[in-house]
PDB file of C-alpha atoms in Angstrom:
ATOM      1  CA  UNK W   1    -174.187 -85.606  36.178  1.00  0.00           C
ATOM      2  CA  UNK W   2    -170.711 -87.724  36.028  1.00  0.00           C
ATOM      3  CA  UNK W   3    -167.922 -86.848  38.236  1.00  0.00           C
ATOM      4  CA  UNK W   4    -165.179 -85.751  37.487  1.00  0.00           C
ATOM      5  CA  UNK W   5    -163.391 -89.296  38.562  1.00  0.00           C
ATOM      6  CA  UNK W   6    -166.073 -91.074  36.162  1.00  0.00           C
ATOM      7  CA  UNK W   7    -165.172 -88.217  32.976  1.00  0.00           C
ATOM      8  CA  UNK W   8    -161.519 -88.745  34.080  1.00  0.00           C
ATOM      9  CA  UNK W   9    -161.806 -93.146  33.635  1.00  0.00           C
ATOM     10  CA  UNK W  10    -164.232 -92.435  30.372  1.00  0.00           C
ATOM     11  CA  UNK W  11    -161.196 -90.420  28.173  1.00  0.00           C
ATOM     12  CA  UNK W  12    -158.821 -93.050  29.795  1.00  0.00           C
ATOM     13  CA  UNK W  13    -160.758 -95.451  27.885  1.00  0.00           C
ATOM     14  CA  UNK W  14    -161.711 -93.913  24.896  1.00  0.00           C
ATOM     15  CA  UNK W  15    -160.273 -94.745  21.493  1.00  0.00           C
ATOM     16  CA  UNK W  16    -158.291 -91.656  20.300  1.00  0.00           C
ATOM     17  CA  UNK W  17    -154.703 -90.650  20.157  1.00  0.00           C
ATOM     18  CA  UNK W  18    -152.857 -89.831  22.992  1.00  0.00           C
ATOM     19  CA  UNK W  19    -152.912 -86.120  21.709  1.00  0.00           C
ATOM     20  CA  UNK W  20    -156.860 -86.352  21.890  1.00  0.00           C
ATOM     21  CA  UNK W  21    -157.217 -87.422  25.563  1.00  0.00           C
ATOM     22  CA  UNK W  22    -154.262 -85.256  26.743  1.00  0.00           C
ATOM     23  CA  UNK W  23    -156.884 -82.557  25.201  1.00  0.00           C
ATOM     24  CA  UNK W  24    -159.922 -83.641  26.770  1.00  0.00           C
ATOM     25  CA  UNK W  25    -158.280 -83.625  30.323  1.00  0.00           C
ATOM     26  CA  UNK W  26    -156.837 -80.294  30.135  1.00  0.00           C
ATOM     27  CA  UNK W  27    -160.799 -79.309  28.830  1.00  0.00           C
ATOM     28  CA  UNK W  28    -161.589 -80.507  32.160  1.00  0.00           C
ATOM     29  CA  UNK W  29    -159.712 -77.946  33.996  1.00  0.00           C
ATOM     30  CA  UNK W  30    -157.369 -80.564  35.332  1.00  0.00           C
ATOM     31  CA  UNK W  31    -153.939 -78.600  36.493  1.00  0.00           C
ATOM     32  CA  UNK W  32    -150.708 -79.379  34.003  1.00  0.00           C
ATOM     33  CA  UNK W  33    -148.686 -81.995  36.884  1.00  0.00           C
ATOM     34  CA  UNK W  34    -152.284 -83.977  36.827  1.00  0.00           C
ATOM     35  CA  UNK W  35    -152.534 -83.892  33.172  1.00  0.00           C
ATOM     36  CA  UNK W  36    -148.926 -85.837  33.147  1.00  0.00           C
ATOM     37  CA  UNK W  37    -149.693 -88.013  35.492  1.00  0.00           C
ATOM     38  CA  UNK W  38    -152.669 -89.384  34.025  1.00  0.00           C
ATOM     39  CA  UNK W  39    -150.796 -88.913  30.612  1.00  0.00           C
ATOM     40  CA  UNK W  40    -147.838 -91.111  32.193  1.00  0.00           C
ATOM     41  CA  UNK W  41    -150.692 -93.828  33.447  1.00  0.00           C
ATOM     42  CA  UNK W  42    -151.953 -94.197  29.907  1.00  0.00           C
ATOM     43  CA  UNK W  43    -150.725 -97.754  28.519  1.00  0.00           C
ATOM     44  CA  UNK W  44    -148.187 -97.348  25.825  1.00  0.00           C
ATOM     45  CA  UNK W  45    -149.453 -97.978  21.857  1.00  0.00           C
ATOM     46  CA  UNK W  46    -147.878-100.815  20.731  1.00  0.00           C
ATOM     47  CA  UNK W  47    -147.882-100.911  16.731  1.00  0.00           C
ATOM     48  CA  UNK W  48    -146.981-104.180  15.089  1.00  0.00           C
ATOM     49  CA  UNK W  49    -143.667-104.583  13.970  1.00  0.00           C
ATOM     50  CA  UNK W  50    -142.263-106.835  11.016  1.00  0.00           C
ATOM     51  CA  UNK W  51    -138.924-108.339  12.008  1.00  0.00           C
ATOM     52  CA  UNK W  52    -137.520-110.755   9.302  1.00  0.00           C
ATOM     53  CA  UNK W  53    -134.325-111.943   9.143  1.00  0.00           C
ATOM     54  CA  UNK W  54    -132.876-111.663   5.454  1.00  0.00           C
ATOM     55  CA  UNK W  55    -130.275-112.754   3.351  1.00  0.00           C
ATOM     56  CA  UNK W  56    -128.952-112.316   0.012  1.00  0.00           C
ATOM     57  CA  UNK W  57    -126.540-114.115  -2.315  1.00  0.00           C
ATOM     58  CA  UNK W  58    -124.993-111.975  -4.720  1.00  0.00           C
ATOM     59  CA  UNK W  59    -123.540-113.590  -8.103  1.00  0.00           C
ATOM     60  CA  UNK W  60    -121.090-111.393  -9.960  1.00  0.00           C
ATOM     61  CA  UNK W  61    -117.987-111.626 -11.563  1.00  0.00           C
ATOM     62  CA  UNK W  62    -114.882-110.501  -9.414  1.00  0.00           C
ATOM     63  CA  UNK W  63    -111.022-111.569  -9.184  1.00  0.00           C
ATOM     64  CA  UNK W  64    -110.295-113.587  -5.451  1.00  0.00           C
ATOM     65  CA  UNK W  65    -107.309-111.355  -5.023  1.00  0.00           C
ATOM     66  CA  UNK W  66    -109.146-107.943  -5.684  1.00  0.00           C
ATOM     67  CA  UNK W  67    -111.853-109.079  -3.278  1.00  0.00           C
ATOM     68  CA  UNK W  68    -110.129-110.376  -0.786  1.00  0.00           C
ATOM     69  CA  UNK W  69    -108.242-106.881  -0.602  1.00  0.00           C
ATOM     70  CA  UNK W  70    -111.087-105.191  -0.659  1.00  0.00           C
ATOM     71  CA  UNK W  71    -113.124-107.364   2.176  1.00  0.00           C
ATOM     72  CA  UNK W  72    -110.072-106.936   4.358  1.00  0.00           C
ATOM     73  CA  UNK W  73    -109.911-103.213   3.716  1.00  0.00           C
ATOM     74  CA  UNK W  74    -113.807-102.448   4.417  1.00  0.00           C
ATOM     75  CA  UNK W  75    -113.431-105.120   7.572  1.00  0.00           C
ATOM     76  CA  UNK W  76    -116.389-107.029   5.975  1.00  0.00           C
ATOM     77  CA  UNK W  77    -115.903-110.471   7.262  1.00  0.00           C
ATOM     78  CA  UNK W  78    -115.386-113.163   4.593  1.00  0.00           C
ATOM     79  CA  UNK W  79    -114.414-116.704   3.526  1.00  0.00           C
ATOM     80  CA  UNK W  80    -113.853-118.055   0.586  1.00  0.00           C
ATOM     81  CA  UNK W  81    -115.743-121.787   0.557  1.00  0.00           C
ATOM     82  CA  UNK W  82    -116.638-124.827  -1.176  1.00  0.00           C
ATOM     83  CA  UNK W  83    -119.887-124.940  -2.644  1.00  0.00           C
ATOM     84  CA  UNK W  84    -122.379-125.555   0.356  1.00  0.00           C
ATOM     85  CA  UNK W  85    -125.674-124.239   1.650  1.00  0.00           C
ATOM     86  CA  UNK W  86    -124.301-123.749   5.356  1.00  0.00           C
ATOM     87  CA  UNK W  87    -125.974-120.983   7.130  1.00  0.00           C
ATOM     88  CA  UNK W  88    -123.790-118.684   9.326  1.00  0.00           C
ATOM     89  CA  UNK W  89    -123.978-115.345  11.367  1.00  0.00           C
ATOM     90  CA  UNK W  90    -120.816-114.079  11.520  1.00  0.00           C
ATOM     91  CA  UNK W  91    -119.339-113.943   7.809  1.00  0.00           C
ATOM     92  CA  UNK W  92    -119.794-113.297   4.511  1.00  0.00           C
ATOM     93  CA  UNK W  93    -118.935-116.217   2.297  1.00  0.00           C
ATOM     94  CA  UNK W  94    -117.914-117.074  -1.490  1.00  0.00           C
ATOM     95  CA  UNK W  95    -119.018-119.748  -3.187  1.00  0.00           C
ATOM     96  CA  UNK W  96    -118.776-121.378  -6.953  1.00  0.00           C
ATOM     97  CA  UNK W  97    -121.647-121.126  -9.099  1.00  0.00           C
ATOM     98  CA  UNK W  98    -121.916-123.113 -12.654  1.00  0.00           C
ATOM     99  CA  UNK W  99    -125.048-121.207 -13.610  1.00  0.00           C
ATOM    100  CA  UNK W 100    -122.632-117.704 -14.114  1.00  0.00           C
ATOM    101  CA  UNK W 101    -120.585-117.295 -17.714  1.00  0.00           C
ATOM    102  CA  UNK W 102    -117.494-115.197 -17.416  1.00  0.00           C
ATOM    103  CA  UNK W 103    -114.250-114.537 -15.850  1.00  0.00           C
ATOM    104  CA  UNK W 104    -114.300-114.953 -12.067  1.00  0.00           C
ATOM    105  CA  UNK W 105    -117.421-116.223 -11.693  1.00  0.00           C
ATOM    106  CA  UNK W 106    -118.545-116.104  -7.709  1.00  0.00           C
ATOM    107  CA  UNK W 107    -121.338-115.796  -5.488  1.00  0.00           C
ATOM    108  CA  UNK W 108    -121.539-113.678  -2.272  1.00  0.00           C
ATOM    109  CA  UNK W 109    -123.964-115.189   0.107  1.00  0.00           C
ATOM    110  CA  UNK W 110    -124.471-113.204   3.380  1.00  0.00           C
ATOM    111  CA  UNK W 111    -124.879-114.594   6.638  1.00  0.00           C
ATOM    112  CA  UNK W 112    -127.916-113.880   8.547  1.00  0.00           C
ATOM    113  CA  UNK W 113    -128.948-110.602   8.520  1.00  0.00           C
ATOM    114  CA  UNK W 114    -131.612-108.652  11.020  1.00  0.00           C
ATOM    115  CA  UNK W 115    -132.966-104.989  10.759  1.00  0.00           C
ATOM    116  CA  UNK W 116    -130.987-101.620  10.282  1.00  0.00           C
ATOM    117  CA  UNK W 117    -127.285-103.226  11.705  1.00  0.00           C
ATOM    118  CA  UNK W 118    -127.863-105.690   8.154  1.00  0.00           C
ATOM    119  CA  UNK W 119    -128.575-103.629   6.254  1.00  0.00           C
ATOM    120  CA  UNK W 120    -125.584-101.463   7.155  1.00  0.00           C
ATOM    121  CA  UNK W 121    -123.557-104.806   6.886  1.00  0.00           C
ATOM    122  CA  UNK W 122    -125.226-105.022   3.598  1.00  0.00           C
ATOM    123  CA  UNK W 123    -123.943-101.343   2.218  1.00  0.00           C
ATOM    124  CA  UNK W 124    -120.419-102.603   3.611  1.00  0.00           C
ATOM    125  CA  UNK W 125    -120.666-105.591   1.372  1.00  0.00           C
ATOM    126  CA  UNK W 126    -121.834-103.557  -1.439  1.00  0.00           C
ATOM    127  CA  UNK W 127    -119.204-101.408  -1.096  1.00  0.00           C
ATOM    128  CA  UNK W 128    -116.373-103.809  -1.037  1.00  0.00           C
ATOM    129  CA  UNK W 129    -118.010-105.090  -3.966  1.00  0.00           C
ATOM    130  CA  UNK W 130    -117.438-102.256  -5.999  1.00  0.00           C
ATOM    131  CA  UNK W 131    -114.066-101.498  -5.026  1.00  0.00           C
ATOM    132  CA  UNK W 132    -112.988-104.522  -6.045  1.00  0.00           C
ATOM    133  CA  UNK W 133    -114.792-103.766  -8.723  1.00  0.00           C
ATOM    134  CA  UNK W 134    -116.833-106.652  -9.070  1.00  0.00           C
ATOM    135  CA  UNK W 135    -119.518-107.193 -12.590  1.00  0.00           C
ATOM    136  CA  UNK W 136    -122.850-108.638 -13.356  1.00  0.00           C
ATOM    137  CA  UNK W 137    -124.031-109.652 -16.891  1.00  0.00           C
ATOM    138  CA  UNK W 138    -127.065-111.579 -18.236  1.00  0.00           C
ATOM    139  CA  UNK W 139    -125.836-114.242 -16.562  1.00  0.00           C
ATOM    140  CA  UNK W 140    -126.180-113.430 -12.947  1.00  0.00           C
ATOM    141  CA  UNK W 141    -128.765-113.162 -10.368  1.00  0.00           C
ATOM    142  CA  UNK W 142    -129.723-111.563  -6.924  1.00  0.00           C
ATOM    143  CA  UNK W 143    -131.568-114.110  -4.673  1.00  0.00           C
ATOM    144  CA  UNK W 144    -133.104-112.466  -1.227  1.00  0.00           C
ATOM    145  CA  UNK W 145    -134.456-115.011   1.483  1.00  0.00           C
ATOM    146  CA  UNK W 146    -136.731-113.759   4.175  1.00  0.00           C
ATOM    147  CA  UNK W 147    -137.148-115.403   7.064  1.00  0.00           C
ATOM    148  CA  UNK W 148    -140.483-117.656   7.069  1.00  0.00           C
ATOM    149  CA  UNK W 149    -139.965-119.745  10.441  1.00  0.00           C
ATOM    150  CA  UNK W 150    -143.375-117.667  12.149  1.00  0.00           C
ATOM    151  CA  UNK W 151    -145.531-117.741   9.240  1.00  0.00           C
ATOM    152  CA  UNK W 152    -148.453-119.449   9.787  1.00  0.00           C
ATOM    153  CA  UNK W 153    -149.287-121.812   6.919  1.00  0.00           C
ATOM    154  CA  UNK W 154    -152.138-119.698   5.814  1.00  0.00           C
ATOM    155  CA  UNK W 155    -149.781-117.151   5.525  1.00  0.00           C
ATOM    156  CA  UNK W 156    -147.156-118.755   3.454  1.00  0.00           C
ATOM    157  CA  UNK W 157    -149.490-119.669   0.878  1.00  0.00           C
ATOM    158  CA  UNK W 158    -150.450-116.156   0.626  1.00  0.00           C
ATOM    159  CA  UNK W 159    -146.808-114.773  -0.309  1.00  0.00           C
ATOM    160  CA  UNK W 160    -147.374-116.904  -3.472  1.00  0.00           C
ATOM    161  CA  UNK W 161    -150.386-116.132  -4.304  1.00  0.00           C
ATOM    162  CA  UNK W 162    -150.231-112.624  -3.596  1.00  0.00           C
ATOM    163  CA  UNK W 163    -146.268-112.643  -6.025  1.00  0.00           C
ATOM    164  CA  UNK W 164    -148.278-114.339  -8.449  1.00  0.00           C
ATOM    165  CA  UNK W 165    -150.859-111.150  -8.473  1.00  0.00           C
ATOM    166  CA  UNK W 166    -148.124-109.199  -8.355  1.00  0.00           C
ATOM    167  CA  UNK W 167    -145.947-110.426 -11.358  1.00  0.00           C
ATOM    168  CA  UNK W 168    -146.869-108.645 -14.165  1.00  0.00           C
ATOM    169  CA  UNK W 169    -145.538-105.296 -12.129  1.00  0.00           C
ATOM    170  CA  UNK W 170    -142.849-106.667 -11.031  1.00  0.00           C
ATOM    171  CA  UNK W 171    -141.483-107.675 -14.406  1.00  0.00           C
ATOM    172  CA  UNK W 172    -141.548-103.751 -14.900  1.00  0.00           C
ATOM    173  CA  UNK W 173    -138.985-102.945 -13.074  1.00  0.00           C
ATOM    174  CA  UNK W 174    -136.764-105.887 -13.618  1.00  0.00           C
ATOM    175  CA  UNK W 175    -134.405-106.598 -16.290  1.00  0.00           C
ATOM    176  CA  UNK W 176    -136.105-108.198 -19.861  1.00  0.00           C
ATOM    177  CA  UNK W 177    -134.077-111.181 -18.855  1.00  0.00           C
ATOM    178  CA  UNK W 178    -135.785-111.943 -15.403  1.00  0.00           C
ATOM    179  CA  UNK W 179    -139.432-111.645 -16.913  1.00  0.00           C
ATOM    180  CA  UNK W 180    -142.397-113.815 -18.293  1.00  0.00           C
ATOM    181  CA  UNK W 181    -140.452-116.982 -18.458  1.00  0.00           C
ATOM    182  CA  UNK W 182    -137.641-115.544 -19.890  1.00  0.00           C
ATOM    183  CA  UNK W 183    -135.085-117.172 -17.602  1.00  0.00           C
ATOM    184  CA  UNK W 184    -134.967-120.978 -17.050  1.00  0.00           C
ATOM    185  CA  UNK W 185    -133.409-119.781 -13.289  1.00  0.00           C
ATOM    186  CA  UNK W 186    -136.382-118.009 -12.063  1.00  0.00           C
ATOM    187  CA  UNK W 187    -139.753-119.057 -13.962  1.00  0.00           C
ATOM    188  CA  UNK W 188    -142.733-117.370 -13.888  1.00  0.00           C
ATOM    189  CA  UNK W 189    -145.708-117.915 -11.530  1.00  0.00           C
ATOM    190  CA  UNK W 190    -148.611-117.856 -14.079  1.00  0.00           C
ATOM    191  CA  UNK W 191    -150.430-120.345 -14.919  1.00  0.00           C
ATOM    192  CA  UNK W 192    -149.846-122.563 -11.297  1.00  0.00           C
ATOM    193  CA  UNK W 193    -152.766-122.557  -8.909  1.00  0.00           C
ATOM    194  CA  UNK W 194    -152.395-121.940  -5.199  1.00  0.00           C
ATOM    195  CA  UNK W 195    -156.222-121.974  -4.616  1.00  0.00           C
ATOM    196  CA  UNK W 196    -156.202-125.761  -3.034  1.00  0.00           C
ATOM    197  CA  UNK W 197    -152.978-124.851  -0.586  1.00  0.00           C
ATOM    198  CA  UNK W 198    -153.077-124.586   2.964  1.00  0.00           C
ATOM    199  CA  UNK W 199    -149.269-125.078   4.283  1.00  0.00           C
ATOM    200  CA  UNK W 200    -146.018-124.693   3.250  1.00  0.00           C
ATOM    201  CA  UNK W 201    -145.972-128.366   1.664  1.00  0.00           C
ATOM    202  CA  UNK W 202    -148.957-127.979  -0.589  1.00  0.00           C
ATOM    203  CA  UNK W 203    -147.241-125.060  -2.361  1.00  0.00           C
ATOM    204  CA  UNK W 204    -144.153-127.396  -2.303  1.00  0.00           C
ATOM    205  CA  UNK W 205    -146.247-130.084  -4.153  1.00  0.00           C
ATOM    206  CA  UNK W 206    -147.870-127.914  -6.486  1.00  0.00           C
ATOM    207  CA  UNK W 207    -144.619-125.908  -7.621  1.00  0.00           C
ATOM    208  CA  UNK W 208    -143.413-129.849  -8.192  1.00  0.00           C
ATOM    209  CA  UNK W 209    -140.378-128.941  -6.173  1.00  0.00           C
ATOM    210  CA  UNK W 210    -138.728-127.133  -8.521  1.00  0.00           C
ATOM    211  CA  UNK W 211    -136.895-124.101  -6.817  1.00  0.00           C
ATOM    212  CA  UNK W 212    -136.258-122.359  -9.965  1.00  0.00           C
ATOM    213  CA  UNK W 213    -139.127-119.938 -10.054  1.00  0.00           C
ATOM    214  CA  UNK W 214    -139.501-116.187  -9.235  1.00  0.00           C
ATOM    215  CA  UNK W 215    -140.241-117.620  -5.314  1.00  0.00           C
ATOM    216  CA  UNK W 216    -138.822-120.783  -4.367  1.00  0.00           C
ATOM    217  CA  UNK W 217    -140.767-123.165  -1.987  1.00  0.00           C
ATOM    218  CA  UNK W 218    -137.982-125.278  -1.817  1.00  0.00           C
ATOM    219  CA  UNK W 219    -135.636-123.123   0.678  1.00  0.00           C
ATOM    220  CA  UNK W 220    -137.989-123.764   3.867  1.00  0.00           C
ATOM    221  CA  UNK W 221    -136.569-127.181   4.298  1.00  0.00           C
ATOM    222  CA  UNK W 222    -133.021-126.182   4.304  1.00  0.00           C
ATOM    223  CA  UNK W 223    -133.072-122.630   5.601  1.00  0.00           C
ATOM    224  CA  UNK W 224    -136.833-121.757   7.157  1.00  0.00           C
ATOM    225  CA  UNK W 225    -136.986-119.264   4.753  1.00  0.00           C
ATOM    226  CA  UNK W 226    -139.079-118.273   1.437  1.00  0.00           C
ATOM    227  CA  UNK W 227    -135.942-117.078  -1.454  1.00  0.00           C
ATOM    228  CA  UNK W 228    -136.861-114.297  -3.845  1.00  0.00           C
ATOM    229  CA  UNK W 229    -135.257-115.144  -7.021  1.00  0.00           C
ATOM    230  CA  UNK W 230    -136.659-112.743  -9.537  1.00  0.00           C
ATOM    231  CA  UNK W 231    -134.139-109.789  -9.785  1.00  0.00           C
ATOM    232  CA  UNK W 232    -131.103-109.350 -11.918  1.00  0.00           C
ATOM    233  CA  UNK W 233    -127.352-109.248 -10.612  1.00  0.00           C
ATOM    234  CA  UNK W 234    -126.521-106.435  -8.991  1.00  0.00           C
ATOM    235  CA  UNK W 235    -123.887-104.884  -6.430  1.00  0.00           C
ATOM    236  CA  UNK W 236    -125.372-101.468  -5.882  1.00  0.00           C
ATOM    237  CA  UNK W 237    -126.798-101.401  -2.508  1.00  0.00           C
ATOM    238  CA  UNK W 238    -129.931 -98.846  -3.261  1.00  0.00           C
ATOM    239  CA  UNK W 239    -131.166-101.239  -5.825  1.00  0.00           C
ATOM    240  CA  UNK W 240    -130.622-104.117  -3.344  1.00  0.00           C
ATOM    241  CA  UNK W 241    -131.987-102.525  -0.110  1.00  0.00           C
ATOM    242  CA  UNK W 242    -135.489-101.300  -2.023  1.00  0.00           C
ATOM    243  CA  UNK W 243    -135.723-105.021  -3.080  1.00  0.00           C
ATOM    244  CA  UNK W 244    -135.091-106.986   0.419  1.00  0.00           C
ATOM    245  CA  UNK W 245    -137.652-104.128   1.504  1.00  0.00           C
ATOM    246  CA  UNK W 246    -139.936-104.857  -0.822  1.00  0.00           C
ATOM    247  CA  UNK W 247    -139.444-108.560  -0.621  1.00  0.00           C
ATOM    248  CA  UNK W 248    -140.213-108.359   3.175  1.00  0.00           C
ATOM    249  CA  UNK W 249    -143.223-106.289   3.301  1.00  0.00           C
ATOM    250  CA  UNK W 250    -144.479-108.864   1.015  1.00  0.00           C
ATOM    251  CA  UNK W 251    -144.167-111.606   3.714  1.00  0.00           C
ATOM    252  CA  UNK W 252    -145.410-108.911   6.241  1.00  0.00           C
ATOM    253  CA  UNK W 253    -148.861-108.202   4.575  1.00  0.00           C
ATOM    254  CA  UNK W 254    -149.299-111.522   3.798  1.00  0.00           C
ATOM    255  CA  UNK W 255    -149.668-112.645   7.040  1.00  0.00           C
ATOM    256  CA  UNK W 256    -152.956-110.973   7.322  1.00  0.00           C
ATOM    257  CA  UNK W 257    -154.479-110.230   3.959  1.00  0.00           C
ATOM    258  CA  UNK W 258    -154.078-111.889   0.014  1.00  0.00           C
ATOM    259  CA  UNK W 259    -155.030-109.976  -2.919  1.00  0.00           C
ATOM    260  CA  UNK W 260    -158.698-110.770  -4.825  1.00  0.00           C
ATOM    261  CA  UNK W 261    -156.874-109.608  -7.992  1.00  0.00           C
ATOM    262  CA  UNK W 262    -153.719-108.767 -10.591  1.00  0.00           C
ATOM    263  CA  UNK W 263    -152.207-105.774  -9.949  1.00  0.00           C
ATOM    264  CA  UNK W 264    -152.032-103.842 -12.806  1.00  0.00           C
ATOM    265  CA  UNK W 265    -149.936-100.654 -11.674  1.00  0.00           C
ATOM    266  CA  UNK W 266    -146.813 -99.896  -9.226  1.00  0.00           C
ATOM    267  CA  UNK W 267    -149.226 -97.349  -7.735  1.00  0.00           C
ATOM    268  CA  UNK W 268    -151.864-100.314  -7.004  1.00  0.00           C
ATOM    269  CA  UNK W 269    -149.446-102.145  -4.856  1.00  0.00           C
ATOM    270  CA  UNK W 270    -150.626-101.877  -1.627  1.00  0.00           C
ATOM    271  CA  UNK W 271    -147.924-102.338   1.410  1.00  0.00           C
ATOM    272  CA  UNK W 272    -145.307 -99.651  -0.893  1.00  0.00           C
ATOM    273  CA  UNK W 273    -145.048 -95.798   0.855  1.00  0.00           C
ATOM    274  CA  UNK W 274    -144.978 -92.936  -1.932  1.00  0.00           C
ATOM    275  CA  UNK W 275    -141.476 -93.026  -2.115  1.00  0.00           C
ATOM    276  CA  UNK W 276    -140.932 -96.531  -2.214  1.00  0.00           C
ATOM    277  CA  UNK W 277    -143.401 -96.538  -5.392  1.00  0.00           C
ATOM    278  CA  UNK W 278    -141.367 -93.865  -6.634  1.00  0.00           C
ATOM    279  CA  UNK W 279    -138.341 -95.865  -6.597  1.00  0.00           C
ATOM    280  CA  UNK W 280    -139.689 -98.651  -8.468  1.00  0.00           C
ATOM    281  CA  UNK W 281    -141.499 -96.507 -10.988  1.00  0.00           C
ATOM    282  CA  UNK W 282    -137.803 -95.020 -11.887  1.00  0.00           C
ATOM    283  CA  UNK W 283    -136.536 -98.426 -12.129  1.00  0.00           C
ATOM    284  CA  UNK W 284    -139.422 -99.130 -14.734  1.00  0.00           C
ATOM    285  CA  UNK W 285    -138.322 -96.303 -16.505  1.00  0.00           C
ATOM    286  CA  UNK W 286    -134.937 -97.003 -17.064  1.00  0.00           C
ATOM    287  CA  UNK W 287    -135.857-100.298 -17.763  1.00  0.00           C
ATOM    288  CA  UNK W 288    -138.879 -99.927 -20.531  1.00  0.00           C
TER     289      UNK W 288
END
């Protein structure tokens, strides 16, 4: 027969949810103040958290004067810049761009961004944006980079292999322009083999360090990060957020697992919640 010290230790180290031992202790007629203080002896769960940092560069179409109004207004933070690959963390910046066709052509590029205070830095830009009332066409892009400086190598390779798996869903909910190898600015993934990579350079070598596919290689040099350059211009935030999400999940389940297979469905994807899914199944929609 155990005592009650020895029944006490065993639910203290029994696998279970806190719910489940605070249950078996009050089953063994412990009073409530010693149920709490066991409870508050317990060690606390620690789930694994995905940090990245993220940025994006937006390119649109949108008059200096109107913007600069409009920054000022929303206190976004801005300059307006030569072309230069400079990070920063304080300010958004605006920078030429040959590859967009219009009037005003520009490209937002944000500084460094981290978790939910981004992202609401992110809406602001959007925002601003829009009230300056800034355009896409066929002509522009939106390029996310995710912070890659902790991958392991192993890890990195698996982002690519696992967006190459990934592709033909992807080009679902993206504009016709940004599919297959429909844009010289962000070529597809098919047909290159990542099977033979094991760090950051083979996938450099084999991608011939071209950074004009869907996922560049070519950013870790410059900014320690892997750039996401798949998905058409755009300044509405929704659309933007779901993507940097979905872009960093990526990197997060790639760190521990690579898919054996295509994926042949939005529903397959396996690091999405239902309502992320759902969100990219509209976009496919409206974009069949």
């Amino acid at each position: 027969m155990k005592t009650l010290k020895e029944q006490v230790e065993e639910i203290k180290s029994m696998k279970g949810s806190k719910a489940a031992k605070k249950a078996a202790f009050v089953k063994l007629g412990l009073r409530k103040y010693e149920v709490e203080l066991l409870m508050s002896e317990l060690p606390k769960t620690v789930r694994e958290t995905h940090k990245f940092t993220f940025g994006v560069e937006i390119e649109c179409l949108v008059a200096a004067s109107l913007m600069r109004e409009s920054a000022t207004r929303n206190e976004m933070p801005f300059q307006y810049e030569g072309y230069n690959h400079v990070d920063n963390n304080h300010y958004y910046k605006f920078v030429s761009d040959s590859s967009i066709r219009g009037e005003n052509p520009i490209e937002c590029v944000s500084p460094v961004l981290t978790g939910k205070r981004g992202m609401k830095s992110l809406e602001t830009c959007c925002k601003a944006l829009n009230e300056a009332n800034a355009q896409v066409n066929i002509s522009t892009g939106l390029h996310v980079h995710i912070g890659a400086a902790t991958l392991s190598g192993e890890a990195y390779v698996n982002v690519f292999k696992n967006y190459q798996k990934l592709e033909k869903v992807i080009d679902t909910f993206m504009a016709r322009s940004r599919r297959a190898n429909n844009s010289q600015w962000c070529k597809t993934l098919q047909g290159i083999s990542f099977e033979c990579c094991r760090t950051r350079y083979d996938v450099l070598n084999v991608m011939r360090d071209n950074r004009y596919f869907k996922v560049n290689a070519c950013s870790y040099a410059r900014h320690k990060t892997i750039e996401f350059r798949q998905h058409q211009g755009s300044t509405d935030f929704e659309k933007i957020s779901n993507w940097v999400n979905f872009c960093a999940k990526l990197v997060a389940w790639s760190k521990k697992n690579v898919l054996s297979s295509d994926i042949n469905s939005i529903d397959e994807i396996p690091f999405l919640t239902k309502k992320e899914k759902s969100f990219f199944k509209s976009r496919a929609e409206v974009l069949a």
